[in-house]
Coordinates of C-alpha atoms in Angstrom, one line a residue:
M1 CA 22.0 -22.6 -14.4
G2 CA 25.0 -20.7 -15.9
S3 CA 25.2 -23.1 -18.8
S4 CA 21.4 -23.0 -19.2
K5 CA 20.0 -22.4 -22.7
T6 CA 18.1 -19.3 -21.5
I7 CA 21.2 -17.3 -20.3
R8 CA 22.0 -14.5 -22.7
R9 CA 25.2 -12.5 -22.7
L10 CA 24.7 -8.7 -23.2
E11 CA 26.6 -6.5 -25.6
V12 CA 26.8 -3.4 -23.4
V13 CA 27.3 0.1 -24.9
S14 CA 28.7 3.2 -23.3
P15 CA 27.2 5.7 -22.6
V16 CA 24.2 3.6 -21.6
P17 CA 21.3 4.1 -24.1
A18 CA 17.7 4.8 -23.1
D19 CA 15.9 2.0 -21.3
I20 CA 13.4 1.4 -24.1
D21 CA 16.2 1.2 -26.7
I22 CA 18.1 -1.4 -24.6
A23 CA 14.9 -3.3 -24.1
N24 CA 14.0 -3.2 -27.8
S25 CA 17.5 -4.3 -28.8
V26 CA 17.1 -7.7 -27.1
E27 CA 14.8 -10.3 -28.5
P28 CA 13.1 -12.0 -25.6
L29 CA 13.2 -15.8 -25.4
P30 CA 10.0 -17.7 -25.7
I31 CA 8.5 -17.8 -22.2
A32 CA 8.2 -21.6 -22.4
A33 CA 12.0 -21.8 -22.4
I34 CA 12.2 -19.7 -19.2
A35 CA 9.6 -22.0 -17.7
E36 CA 11.5 -25.1 -18.7
D37 CA 14.6 -23.7 -17.1
L38 CA 12.7 -23.4 -13.8
N39 CA 11.6 -27.0 -14.2
L40 CA 8.0 -25.7 -14.5
D41 CA 5.8 -28.2 -16.1
S42 CA 3.6 -26.9 -18.9
K43 CA 0.4 -28.0 -17.0
H44 CA 1.3 -25.5 -14.3
Y45 CA 1.2 -22.4 -16.6
D46 CA -1.0 -20.7 -19.2
L47 CA 0.6 -18.8 -22.0
Y48 CA -0.3 -15.1 -22.5
G49 CA 1.3 -14.6 -26.0
K50 CA 4.9 -15.5 -26.6
Y51 CA 6.7 -13.8 -23.8
K52 CA 4.4 -14.0 -20.8
A53 CA 2.7 -16.8 -18.9
K54 CA 0.5 -17.1 -15.8
V55 CA 1.9 -19.6 -13.3
L56 CA -0.9 -21.5 -11.7
L57 CA -1.1 -22.0 -7.9
S58 CA -1.4 -25.8 -8.5
V59 CA 2.4 -25.9 -8.7
L60 CA 2.5 -25.3 -5.0
D61 CA 0.6 -28.5 -4.3
E62 CA 2.9 -30.5 -6.4
L63 CA 6.1 -29.0 -4.8
Q64 CA 4.7 -29.0 -1.3
G65 CA 7.4 -31.3 0.1
S66 CA 10.4 -29.8 -1.7
E67 CA 12.8 -27.4 0.1
D68 CA 12.8 -23.6 -0.3
G69 CA 15.6 -21.6 -1.7
Y70 CA 17.2 -18.6 0.0
Y71 CA 14.9 -15.6 0.5
V72 CA 16.3 -12.1 0.0
V73 CA 14.5 -8.8 0.3
V74 CA 15.8 -5.6 -1.3
G75 CA 15.0 -2.3 0.5
G76 CA 16.8 1.1 0.4
I77 CA 17.9 4.1 2.3
T78 CA 15.5 7.1 2.5
P79 CA 15.3 8.0 -1.2
T80 CA 15.5 11.2 -3.2
P81 CA 12.5 11.9 -5.4
L82 CA 14.6 10.4 -8.3
G83 CA 14.6 6.9 -6.7
E84 CA 17.9 5.1 -5.9
G85 CA 17.5 2.1 -8.2
K86 CA 16.0 -0.6 -6.0
S87 CA 14.2 -2.3 -8.9
T88 CA 17.3 -2.1 -11.0
T89 CA 19.5 -3.5 -8.2
T90 CA 17.0 -6.3 -7.7
V91 CA 17.1 -7.3 -11.4
G92 CA 20.9 -6.8 -11.6
L93 CA 21.5 -9.0 -8.6
C94 CA 19.4 -11.7 -10.1
Q95 CA 21.2 -11.5 -13.4
A96 CA 24.5 -11.8 -11.5
L97 CA 23.3 -14.8 -9.6
G98 CA 21.8 -16.6 -12.6
A99 CA 23.9 -15.6 -15.5
F100 CA 27.3 -15.4 -13.8
L101 CA 27.3 -17.3 -10.6
D102 CA 25.5 -20.4 -11.8
K103 CA 22.7 -20.2 -9.3
K104 CA 19.1 -21.0 -9.8
V105 CA 17.3 -17.7 -9.2
A106 CA 14.0 -16.0 -9.5
T107 CA 13.1 -12.3 -9.2
C108 CA 9.8 -11.2 -7.7
L109 CA 8.6 -7.7 -8.6
R110 CA 5.5 -5.7 -8.3
Q111 CA 3.4 -4.8 -11.3
P112 CA 3.7 -1.1 -12.1
S113 CA 0.7 1.1 -12.3
Q114 CA -0.1 2.9 -15.5
G115 CA -0.5 6.1 -13.5
P116 CA 3.3 6.8 -13.1
T117 CA 4.1 5.2 -16.5
F118 CA 2.1 8.0 -18.2
G119 CA 2.6 10.5 -15.4
I120 CA 5.8 11.7 -13.7
K121 CA 8.0 8.7 -12.9
G122 CA 8.0 6.4 -15.9
G123 CA 8.0 2.6 -15.8
A124 CA 9.3 0.2 -13.1
A125 CA 11.0 -2.5 -15.1
G126 CA 14.4 -1.7 -13.7
G127 CA 16.8 0.3 -15.9
G128 CA 19.9 0.3 -18.2
Y129 CA 21.2 -3.3 -18.6
S130 CA 19.2 -4.6 -15.6
Q131 CA 15.6 -4.8 -16.9
V132 CA 12.6 -7.0 -17.2
I133 CA 11.5 -7.6 -20.8
P134 CA 9.3 -7.0 -22.8
M135 CA 9.5 -3.7 -21.0
D136 CA 6.5 -2.2 -22.8
E137 CA 4.2 -5.1 -21.8
F138 CA 5.6 -5.1 -18.2
N139 CA 4.6 -1.4 -17.9
L140 CA 1.3 -1.4 -19.7
H141 CA -1.6 -4.0 -19.5
L142 CA 0.6 -7.0 -18.7
T143 CA -2.0 -9.8 -18.2
G144 CA -4.8 -7.6 -17.0
D145 CA -4.5 -8.0 -13.2
I146 CA -4.9 -4.3 -12.5
H147 CA -7.9 -4.2 -14.8
A148 CA -9.4 -7.1 -12.8
I149 CA -8.8 -5.2 -9.6
T150 CA -10.4 -2.1 -11.0
A151 CA -13.5 -4.1 -12.1
A152 CA -13.9 -5.9 -8.8
N153 CA -13.4 -2.7 -6.8
N154 CA -16.0 -0.8 -8.8
L155 CA -18.5 -3.7 -8.7
L156 CA -18.3 -3.4 -4.9
A157 CA -18.7 0.4 -5.1
A158 CA -21.9 0.0 -7.2
A159 CA -23.2 -2.6 -4.8
I160 CA -22.9 -0.3 -1.8
D161 CA -24.8 2.7 -3.4
T162 CA -27.4 0.4 -5.0
R163 CA -28.1 -1.3 -1.6
F164 CA -28.3 2.1 0.1
F165 CA -30.7 3.3 -2.6
H166 CA -33.1 0.3 -2.4
E167 CA -33.2 0.2 1.4
A168 CA -34.2 3.9 1.5
S169 CA -37.4 3.2 -0.5
Q170 CA -38.6 -0.2 0.7
S171 CA -40.1 -1.7 3.9
D172 CA -38.3 -4.6 5.6
K173 CA -40.8 -7.1 4.2
A174 CA -40.5 -5.8 0.6
L175 CA -36.7 -5.7 0.9
F176 CA -36.6 -9.3 2.2
N177 CA -39.1 -10.5 -0.5
R178 CA -36.8 -9.1 -3.2
L179 CA -33.6 -10.5 -1.7
C180 CA -35.2 -13.9 -1.3
P181 CA -37.8 -14.2 -4.1
P182 CA -39.9 -17.4 -4.4
N183 CA -38.9 -19.7 -7.2
K184 CA -41.4 -21.2 -9.8
E185 CA -42.6 -23.6 -7.1
G186 CA -43.2 -20.7 -4.8
K187 CA -40.4 -21.8 -2.5
R188 CA -37.9 -19.3 -1.1
T189 CA -34.2 -20.0 -0.7
F190 CA -31.1 -18.2 0.6
A191 CA -28.2 -17.6 -1.9
D192 CA -25.1 -19.4 -0.6
V193 CA -23.4 -16.0 0.3
M194 CA -26.4 -15.1 2.5
F195 CA -25.5 -17.8 5.0
R196 CA -22.4 -15.8 5.8
R197 CA -24.5 -12.9 7.0
L198 CA -27.0 -15.1 8.8
K199 CA -24.1 -16.8 10.7
K200 CA -22.7 -13.3 11.6
L201 CA -26.1 -12.4 13.0
G202 CA -26.3 -15.7 14.9
I203 CA -29.3 -16.9 12.9
S204 CA -29.1 -20.7 12.2
K205 CA -32.3 -21.0 10.2
T206 CA -31.9 -22.2 6.6
N207 CA -35.5 -21.5 5.4
P208 CA -36.3 -17.9 4.7
D209 CA -40.0 -18.4 5.6
E210 CA -39.0 -19.3 9.2
L211 CA -37.4 -15.9 10.0
T212 CA -39.2 -13.8 12.6
P213 CA -40.1 -10.2 11.7
D214 CA -37.1 -9.0 13.8
E215 CA -34.8 -11.5 12.1
V216 CA -36.1 -10.4 8.7
K217 CA -35.2 -6.8 9.5
R218 CA -31.7 -7.6 10.9
F219 CA -31.0 -9.7 7.8
A220 CA -32.4 -7.5 5.1
R221 CA -31.6 -4.1 6.3
L222 CA -27.8 -3.2 6.4
D223 CA -28.7 0.4 7.4
I224 CA -25.5 1.8 6.0
D225 CA -24.4 5.1 7.5
P226 CA -23.5 7.1 4.3
D227 CA -21.0 9.2 6.3
S228 CA -19.1 6.1 7.3
I229 CA -18.5 4.7 3.8
T230 CA -14.8 4.4 3.1
W231 CA -15.0 2.5 -0.1
R232 CA -14.2 4.6 -3.2
R233 CA -14.1 3.9 -6.9
V234 CA -10.8 3.4 -8.7
M235 CA -9.1 3.8 -12.1
D236 CA -5.5 3.2 -13.2
V237 CA -4.8 6.8 -14.4
N238 CA -3.5 9.8 -12.6
D239 CA -6.7 12.0 -12.7
R240 CA -6.6 14.7 -10.0
F241 CA -10.1 15.9 -11.0
L242 CA -11.7 12.7 -9.6
R243 CA -10.2 13.0 -6.1
K244 CA -13.5 14.5 -4.9
I245 CA -16.8 14.0 -6.8
T246 CA -20.5 14.1 -6.2
I247 CA -22.6 11.0 -7.2
G248 CA -26.3 10.4 -7.5
Q249 CA -27.2 13.5 -9.4
G250 CA -29.4 11.7 -12.0
P251 CA -33.2 12.2 -11.6
E252 CA -33.6 8.4 -11.2
E253 CA -31.5 8.5 -8.0
K254 CA -34.3 10.4 -6.2
G255 CA -32.0 13.0 -4.7
M256 CA -29.7 10.4 -3.0
V257 CA -26.6 12.6 -3.6
R258 CA -23.3 12.0 -1.7
E259 CA -19.7 13.1 -1.9
T260 CA -17.1 10.5 -2.7
G261 CA -14.0 10.2 -5.0
F262 CA -11.7 8.0 -7.0
D263 CA -8.4 6.5 -5.9
I264 CA -5.8 5.0 -8.3
S265 CA -6.4 1.3 -8.8
V266 CA -3.2 0.2 -7.1
A267 CA -4.5 1.9 -3.9
S268 CA -7.5 -0.4 -3.8
E269 CA -7.7 -2.7 -0.8
I270 CA -8.3 -5.5 -3.4
M271 CA -4.7 -5.0 -4.6
A272 CA -3.5 -5.4 -1.0
V273 CA -5.6 -8.5 -0.6
L274 CA -4.1 -10.0 -3.8
A275 CA -0.6 -9.3 -2.4
L276 CA -1.2 -10.9 1.0
T277 CA -3.4 -13.8 0.1
T278 CA -2.0 -17.4 0.3
S279 CA -4.6 -19.4 -1.7
L280 CA -7.8 -19.0 -3.7
S281 CA -9.9 -20.0 -0.6
D282 CA -8.0 -17.5 1.5
M283 CA -8.6 -14.8 -1.1
R284 CA -12.3 -15.6 -1.1
E285 CA -12.4 -15.1 2.7
R286 CA -10.4 -11.9 2.6
L287 CA -12.5 -10.3 -0.2
G288 CA -15.7 -11.2 1.8
R289 CA -14.3 -9.7 5.0
M290 CA -13.5 -6.3 3.5
V291 CA -15.2 -3.6 5.5
I292 CA -16.8 -0.8 3.4
G293 CA -18.2 1.3 6.3
N294 CA -20.6 0.9 9.3
S295 CA -24.2 0.6 10.0
K296 CA -25.9 3.5 11.8
A297 CA -25.5 1.3 15.0
G298 CA -21.7 1.3 14.5
E299 CA -21.4 -2.3 13.3
P300 CA -18.9 -3.0 10.4
I301 CA -20.5 -3.8 7.0
T302 CA -18.6 -6.2 4.8
A303 CA -18.6 -7.2 1.1
D304 CA -20.2 -10.5 2.2
D305 CA -23.0 -8.6 4.0
L306 CA -23.7 -7.0 0.6
G307 CA -23.6 -10.5 -1.0
V308 CA -20.8 -9.7 -3.4
G309 CA -17.8 -11.5 -2.0
G310 CA -18.2 -14.5 -4.4
A311 CA -18.6 -12.3 -7.4
L312 CA -15.4 -10.3 -6.5
T313 CA -13.5 -13.6 -6.3
V314 CA -14.7 -14.7 -9.7
L315 CA -13.4 -11.4 -11.2
M316 CA -10.0 -12.0 -9.4
K317 CA -9.7 -15.8 -10.2
D318 CA -7.0 -15.3 -12.9
A319 CA -5.3 -12.3 -11.2
I320 CA -4.3 -14.6 -8.3
N321 CA -1.8 -16.3 -10.6
P322 CA 1.6 -14.6 -10.9
T323 CA 3.0 -13.6 -14.4
L324 CA 6.2 -15.2 -15.5
M325 CA 8.6 -12.9 -17.5
Q326 CA 12.4 -12.6 -18.0
T327 CA 15.3 -10.3 -17.5
L328 CA 17.6 -9.0 -20.3
E329 CA 20.0 -11.9 -19.5
G330 CA 17.3 -14.6 -19.6
T331 CA 16.7 -15.2 -15.8
P332 CA 13.1 -15.7 -14.7
V333 CA 10.9 -13.0 -13.1
L334 CA 7.6 -13.4 -11.4
V335 CA 5.5 -10.2 -11.6
H336 CA 2.6 -10.0 -9.2
A337 CA 0.5 -7.3 -7.4
G338 CA 1.5 -3.8 -6.9
P339 CA 0.0 -2.4 -3.7
F340 CA 0.7 1.3 -2.7
A341 CA 3.7 1.5 -0.5
N342 CA 2.2 4.2 1.7
I343 CA -1.4 3.2 2.6
A344 CA -0.7 -0.5 1.9
H345 CA 2.4 -2.6 2.4
G346 CA 4.2 -2.0 -0.9
N347 CA 5.4 -5.5 -1.6
S348 CA 4.8 -8.0 -4.4
S349 CA 2.7 -11.1 -3.6
I350 CA 3.1 -13.9 -1.1
V351 CA 2.1 -16.5 -3.6
A352 CA 4.7 -15.4 -6.1
D353 CA 7.4 -15.6 -3.5
K354 CA 6.2 -19.0 -2.3
I355 CA 6.1 -20.4 -5.9
A356 CA 9.5 -19.0 -6.6
L357 CA 11.1 -20.4 -3.5
K358 CA 9.9 -23.9 -4.4
L359 CA 10.9 -23.6 -8.1
V360 CA 14.5 -22.5 -7.3
G361 CA 14.8 -25.1 -4.6
K362 CA 17.6 -25.7 -2.0
G363 CA 20.6 -23.5 -2.7
G364 CA 18.6 -21.3 -5.2
F365 CA 17.8 -17.6 -4.6
V366 CA 14.5 -15.6 -4.6
V367 CA 15.0 -11.9 -4.6
T368 CA 12.0 -9.8 -3.8
E369 CA 11.7 -6.0 -3.6
A370 CA 10.1 -3.9 -0.9
G371 CA 8.8 -0.4 -1.9
F372 CA 10.4 2.9 -0.7
G373 CA 13.0 3.1 2.0
A374 CA 13.6 0.3 4.4
D375 CA 11.7 2.2 7.2
I376 CA 8.5 1.6 5.1
G377 CA 9.0 -1.2 2.6
T378 CA 11.3 -3.5 4.6
E379 CA 9.4 -2.9 7.9
K380 CA 6.1 -3.9 6.3
F381 CA 7.8 -6.8 4.5
M382 CA 8.9 -8.2 7.9
N383 CA 6.0 -7.3 10.1
I384 CA 3.0 -7.8 7.7
K385 CA 4.1 -9.9 4.7
C386 CA 6.3 -12.4 6.6
R387 CA 3.8 -12.6 9.4
Y388 CA 1.1 -13.8 7.0
S389 CA 3.3 -15.9 4.7
G390 CA 5.4 -17.7 7.5
L391 CA 8.4 -17.2 5.2
V392 CA 11.8 -16.2 6.7
P393 CA 14.3 -14.1 4.8
Q394 CA 18.0 -14.9 5.2
C395 CA 19.3 -11.6 3.9
A396 CA 18.2 -8.0 3.4
V397 CA 19.8 -5.7 0.9
I398 CA 19.8 -2.0 1.4
V399 CA 20.4 0.1 -1.7
A400 CA 22.3 3.3 -1.2
T401 CA 23.5 6.0 -3.6
I402 CA 26.1 8.7 -3.1
R403 CA 23.6 11.4 -4.3
A404 CA 21.0 10.3 -1.6
L405 CA 23.7 10.2 1.1
K406 CA 24.9 13.7 0.1
M407 CA 21.3 14.9 0.4
H408 CA 21.0 13.4 3.9
G409 CA 24.3 15.0 4.8
G410 CA 22.9 18.5 4.1
G411 CA 23.1 18.8 0.3
P412 CA 20.7 21.0 -1.7
E413 CA 17.2 19.9 -2.4
V414 CA 16.8 17.3 -5.1
V415 CA 13.8 17.9 -7.4
A416 CA 12.5 15.5 -10.1
G417 CA 12.7 17.1 -13.5
K418 CA 15.3 19.7 -12.5
P419 CA 19.1 19.3 -13.1
L420 CA 21.1 18.0 -10.1
D421 CA 23.0 20.6 -8.1
H422 CA 26.8 20.8 -8.7
A423 CA 27.3 19.3 -5.2
Y424 CA 25.9 16.0 -6.4
L425 CA 28.2 15.8 -9.5
T426 CA 31.6 16.5 -7.9
E427 CA 33.5 14.8 -5.0
N428 CA 32.5 15.9 -1.5
V429 CA 33.5 13.2 1.0
A430 CA 32.4 15.3 4.0
L431 CA 28.8 15.5 2.7
V432 CA 28.7 11.8 2.1
E433 CA 30.1 11.0 5.5
A434 CA 27.5 13.3 7.2
G435 CA 24.7 11.5 5.3
C436 CA 25.8 8.0 6.3
V437 CA 23.7 8.5 9.6
N438 CA 20.7 7.7 7.5
L439 CA 22.2 4.4 6.1
A440 CA 23.4 3.5 9.6
R441 CA 19.9 3.7 11.1
H442 CA 18.4 1.6 8.3
I443 CA 21.1 -1.0 8.9
L444 CA 20.4 -1.0 12.6
N445 CA 16.6 -1.3 12.1
T446 CA 16.9 -4.0 9.5
K447 CA 19.4 -6.1 11.5
S448 CA 17.0 -6.0 14.5
Y449 CA 14.8 -8.5 12.5
G450 CA 17.5 -11.1 12.8
V451 CA 18.7 -11.0 9.2
N452 CA 22.1 -10.3 7.7
V453 CA 22.3 -6.9 5.9
V454 CA 24.2 -6.3 2.7
V455 CA 24.6 -2.7 1.4
A456 CA 24.5 -2.3 -2.4
I457 CA 26.2 1.0 -3.3
N458 CA 24.6 1.8 -6.6
K459 CA 27.4 3.6 -8.5
F460 CA 26.8 6.5 -10.8
A461 CA 29.5 7.8 -13.3
T462 CA 30.2 11.0 -11.1
D463 CA 30.8 9.0 -7.9
S464 CA 34.4 8.9 -6.7
E465 CA 36.4 6.0 -5.2
A466 CA 36.9 8.0 -1.9
E467 CA 33.2 8.6 -1.6
M468 CA 32.4 4.9 -2.0
N469 CA 35.1 3.9 0.5
V470 CA 33.4 6.2 3.1
V471 CA 30.1 4.5 2.6
R472 CA 31.6 1.0 2.8
S473 CA 33.4 1.9 6.0
A474 CA 30.2 3.5 7.5
A475 CA 28.1 0.5 6.6
L476 CA 30.4 -2.1 8.1
A477 CA 30.8 0.1 11.3
A478 CA 27.0 0.1 11.6
G479 CA 26.8 -3.7 11.5
A480 CA 26.3 -4.6 7.8
F481 CA 27.5 -8.1 6.9
D482 CA 29.1 -6.5 3.8
A483 CA 28.9 -3.4 1.5
V484 CA 29.5 -3.7 -2.2
V485 CA 29.9 -1.3 -5.1
C486 CA 27.6 -2.2 -8.0
T487 CA 27.5 -1.1 -11.7
H488 CA 24.6 -3.3 -12.9
H489 CA 22.9 -0.3 -14.6
A490 CA 25.9 0.1 -17.0
H491 CA 27.0 -3.5 -17.2
G492 CA 24.1 -5.8 -16.4
G493 CA 24.6 -8.9 -14.1
K494 CA 28.4 -8.6 -14.6
G495 CA 28.3 -5.3 -12.6
A496 CA 26.6 -7.0 -9.6
V497 CA 28.7 -10.2 -9.3
D498 CA 30.4 -8.9 -6.1
L499 CA 26.9 -8.2 -4.7
G500 CA 25.8 -11.7 -5.6
I501 CA 28.7 -13.3 -3.8
A502 CA 28.1 -11.1 -0.7
V503 CA 24.4 -12.0 -0.7
Q504 CA 25.2 -15.7 -1.1
R505 CA 27.6 -15.5 1.9
A506 CA 25.1 -13.6 4.0
C507 CA 22.4 -16.3 3.3
E508 CA 24.8 -19.2 4.1
N509 CA 25.9 -17.5 7.3
Q510 CA 22.4 -16.7 8.5
T511 CA 21.9 -18.1 12.0
Q512 CA 19.2 -16.1 13.7
R513 CA 15.4 -16.5 13.6
L514 CA 13.1 -13.8 12.3
K515 CA 12.2 -11.3 15.1
F516 CA 9.1 -9.1 14.6
L517 CA 9.2 -5.5 15.8
Y518 CA 6.0 -6.2 17.9
P519 CA 3.6 -9.0 18.8
V520 CA 0.1 -8.5 17.2
D521 CA -1.8 -9.1 20.4
I522 CA -0.8 -5.8 22.1
S523 CA -2.9 -2.7 21.6
I524 CA -3.1 -0.7 18.4
K525 CA -1.3 2.3 20.2
E526 CA 1.5 0.1 21.5
K527 CA 2.1 -1.3 18.0
I528 CA 2.1 2.2 16.6
G529 CA 4.5 3.3 19.3
A530 CA 7.0 0.5 18.5
I531 CA 7.1 1.5 14.9
A532 CA 7.4 5.2 15.7
K533 CA 10.4 4.4 18.0
S534 CA 12.2 2.7 15.1
Y535 CA 11.8 6.0 13.1
G536 CA 13.6 7.8 16.0
A537 CA 10.4 9.4 17.5
S538 CA 10.3 10.1 21.2
G539 CA 6.5 9.7 21.3
V540 CA 3.2 9.7 19.4
E541 CA 0.4 12.3 19.3
Y542 CA -3.1 11.3 18.3
S543 CA -5.7 13.6 16.8
E544 CA -9.3 13.4 18.1
Q545 CA -10.3 11.6 14.9
A546 CA -7.5 9.0 15.3
E547 CA -8.5 8.4 19.0
K548 CA -12.1 7.8 17.9
Q549 CA -11.1 5.4 15.1
I550 CA -8.8 3.4 17.4
E551 CA -11.5 3.1 19.9
M552 CA -14.0 1.9 17.2
Y553 CA -11.6 -0.6 15.7
S554 CA -10.8 -2.0 19.1
R555 CA -14.5 -2.3 20.0
Q556 CA -15.2 -4.0 16.6
G557 CA -12.5 -6.7 17.4
F558 CA -9.9 -5.6 14.9
S559 CA -7.1 -4.6 17.3
G560 CA -5.2 -7.8 16.7
L561 CA -4.1 -6.8 13.2
P562 CA -0.6 -5.7 12.3
I563 CA 0.0 -2.0 11.6
C564 CA 0.8 -0.5 8.2
M565 CA 2.1 3.1 8.7
A566 CA 1.2 5.6 6.0
K567 CA 3.9 8.2 6.0
T568 CA 6.2 10.1 3.7
Q569 CA 9.0 8.0 2.1
Y570 CA 11.3 11.0 2.1
S571 CA 12.2 11.1 5.8
F572 CA 12.3 8.9 8.9
S573 CA 10.0 11.5 10.4
H574 CA 6.7 12.9 9.2
I575 CA 8.3 16.0 7.7
P576 CA 9.8 15.2 4.2
S577 CA 12.4 17.9 4.5
Q578 CA 14.0 16.3 7.7
K579 CA 16.9 14.4 6.2
G580 CA 19.6 12.2 7.8
A581 CA 18.4 10.5 11.0
P582 CA 16.1 12.8 12.9
A583 CA 15.4 11.9 16.5
G584 CA 13.3 13.1 19.5
F585 CA 10.4 14.2 17.4
V586 CA 6.7 13.5 18.2
L587 CA 5.0 11.5 15.5
P588 CA 1.5 12.9 14.8
I589 CA -1.2 10.4 13.8
R590 CA -3.9 12.3 11.9
D591 CA -6.3 9.5 11.3
V592 CA -6.5 5.7 11.5
R593 CA -8.1 3.5 8.9
A594 CA -8.4 -0.2 8.3
S595 CA -8.1 -2.7 5.5
I596 CA -9.8 -5.6 7.3
G597 CA -9.8 -7.9 4.3
A598 CA -6.1 -7.4 3.5
G599 CA -5.5 -7.7 7.2
F600 CA -3.9 -4.5 8.6
I601 CA -4.7 -1.2 10.3
Y602 CA -3.2 1.9 8.7
P603 CA -2.5 5.0 10.7
L604 CA -2.1 8.2 8.6
V605 CA 0.9 10.4 9.4
G606 CA 0.3 13.6 7.5
T607 CA -1.7 13.7 4.3
M608 CA -1.6 10.9 1.8
S609 CA -2.7 11.3 -1.8
T610 CA -4.4 8.1 -3.1
M611 CA -4.9 9.7 -6.5
P612 CA -1.8 11.2 -8.0
G613 CA -2.1 14.1 -10.5
L614 CA -0.4 14.7 -13.8
P615 CA 2.4 17.2 -14.1
T616 CA 2.4 20.0 -16.8
R617 CA 4.5 17.7 -19.0
P618 CA 3.5 14.1 -18.4
C619 CA 5.5 11.1 -19.7
F620 CA 2.8 10.5 -22.2
F621 CA 4.3 13.2 -24.5
D622 CA 7.2 10.8 -25.2
I623 CA 5.1 7.6 -25.7
D624 CA 4.2 6.6 -29.2
I625 CA 4.2 3.7 -31.5
D626 CA 6.4 2.9 -34.6
I627 CA 3.6 2.2 -37.1
A628 CA 6.0 0.2 -39.4
T629 CA 7.2 -2.2 -36.7
G630 CA 4.4 -1.9 -34.0
K631 CA 7.1 -1.3 -31.4
V632 CA 6.4 1.1 -28.5
L633 CA 8.6 4.2 -28.3
G634 CA 9.5 6.6 -25.5
L635 CA 8.8 4.5 -22.4
S636 CA 11.3 5.3 -19.7

């Protein structure tokens, strides 16, 4: 792989220029060359312009019998609001493995939302000399997957309100006659999707004319309880004024007004379905199973009950294929899905990882990133993603920074957009040492899954040798397989060669089997308790609403699903200001919700915003276009 035609040597400059300037200084290779390097036959991908391609799922059928490569997940310590460079480390590690260590490698990343790109955080293509290119395409429309999710989500939202509207003004017979109208010969038939509802109701008849009046009523009338509807509309923009809206105010809606709201597109359950699906047929089943609310009798109502599961799958049929891109140094990247890391599981897709593992083959490496700190992203990667995929990681990387460890050691508050306090820019070994309790707990938790843990110390220019030595010693004392200082932001893959060697050794010396934190067949509360214990909690406290929801989901038969905790990423506990490794606290569960199609129950710890807002000065102030060259300016 090192001698491969796609490997590119970077000319690094110091100080490191802006991300977009670095990205624009490198001419991407034609994506067909990247595909060829992966031994990807042209029949298994569709080109989207010169620098992107959709990899088709058919490649999995062809490579079914071939061996997988090593599987590596990148998580982090509990981050500051500035982020600690997980994406950058993921990309830098892959550049090191592919461009310097002669390994076949593929990076698997989530697709970023346009919300943060134009809002407060900027893009998510990595940074410095460890980036995915073209960076502007990666951060903007890419191949339209998020737009497909938006369209599918909003089609389902329209179907819910429309059905509710029509049921309110029609008799059972009139409703049935319109749902199953006679054809030109005067014969009625059921649409294929209707057989799913009939089966659910225990009705085996195939001729609509044979249904009894009671069966007609049960089939035709969903009897949606408007107060139980959980499905909201979405858009991929941070628009705080849509968090709560009133719909149905037009005169034609006959006074059927209700309160609802918008989420950001990446918070849609359809995004989580895309990330956890294993095939087109599996995606069809999951989309059809999505629960939008209950009937007045307390029965769950699904997308297939509304007759829309097939149409949703049609809108998502191209989105199921991962997008092939490249790093600055010409190593391949699969970009796919981008579920929220709070209310969903915050990992890129199972199908991208599966395809990548087959393409790199035995001895190759697939590096995938898990959102937020390891208590959220890596925990969900292991207990949700690996449970559904059947894939087993050999190594988990935990990204740490001196600044985050100083914060956990009692340093001043870190605020995005404000200059860092002096404490973070000068040597303070004692502060770093005190903060290593956070790293130690992440190592302990991650090791408990039976994987080797490598700590990547993401070096900044102000970090001292003594501070990094403290982190390395603390990591090894806590049971890390290795701990390595990295400078991939400043030097590209060359700055992560030691990390690449450590990860290779960790994978080759992996002997244990994957151990889940809990079995799925215990109760919802027992599963929540197991996760809370890993945070350091002494117990769990449930609100009345949470108790009610747990009882309902258990009665509806959903208690066998894994748990996806929705809590702050800034602390092991539910209180963002509690840094380090808090213990002995009681974890409060405010509410419990479910993504039945995606396949998890998500308890809410505190308040989660599913529609971010824009700050006073959003990133869009800096984003423009060079009208002479057509190049995008100002993306960060």
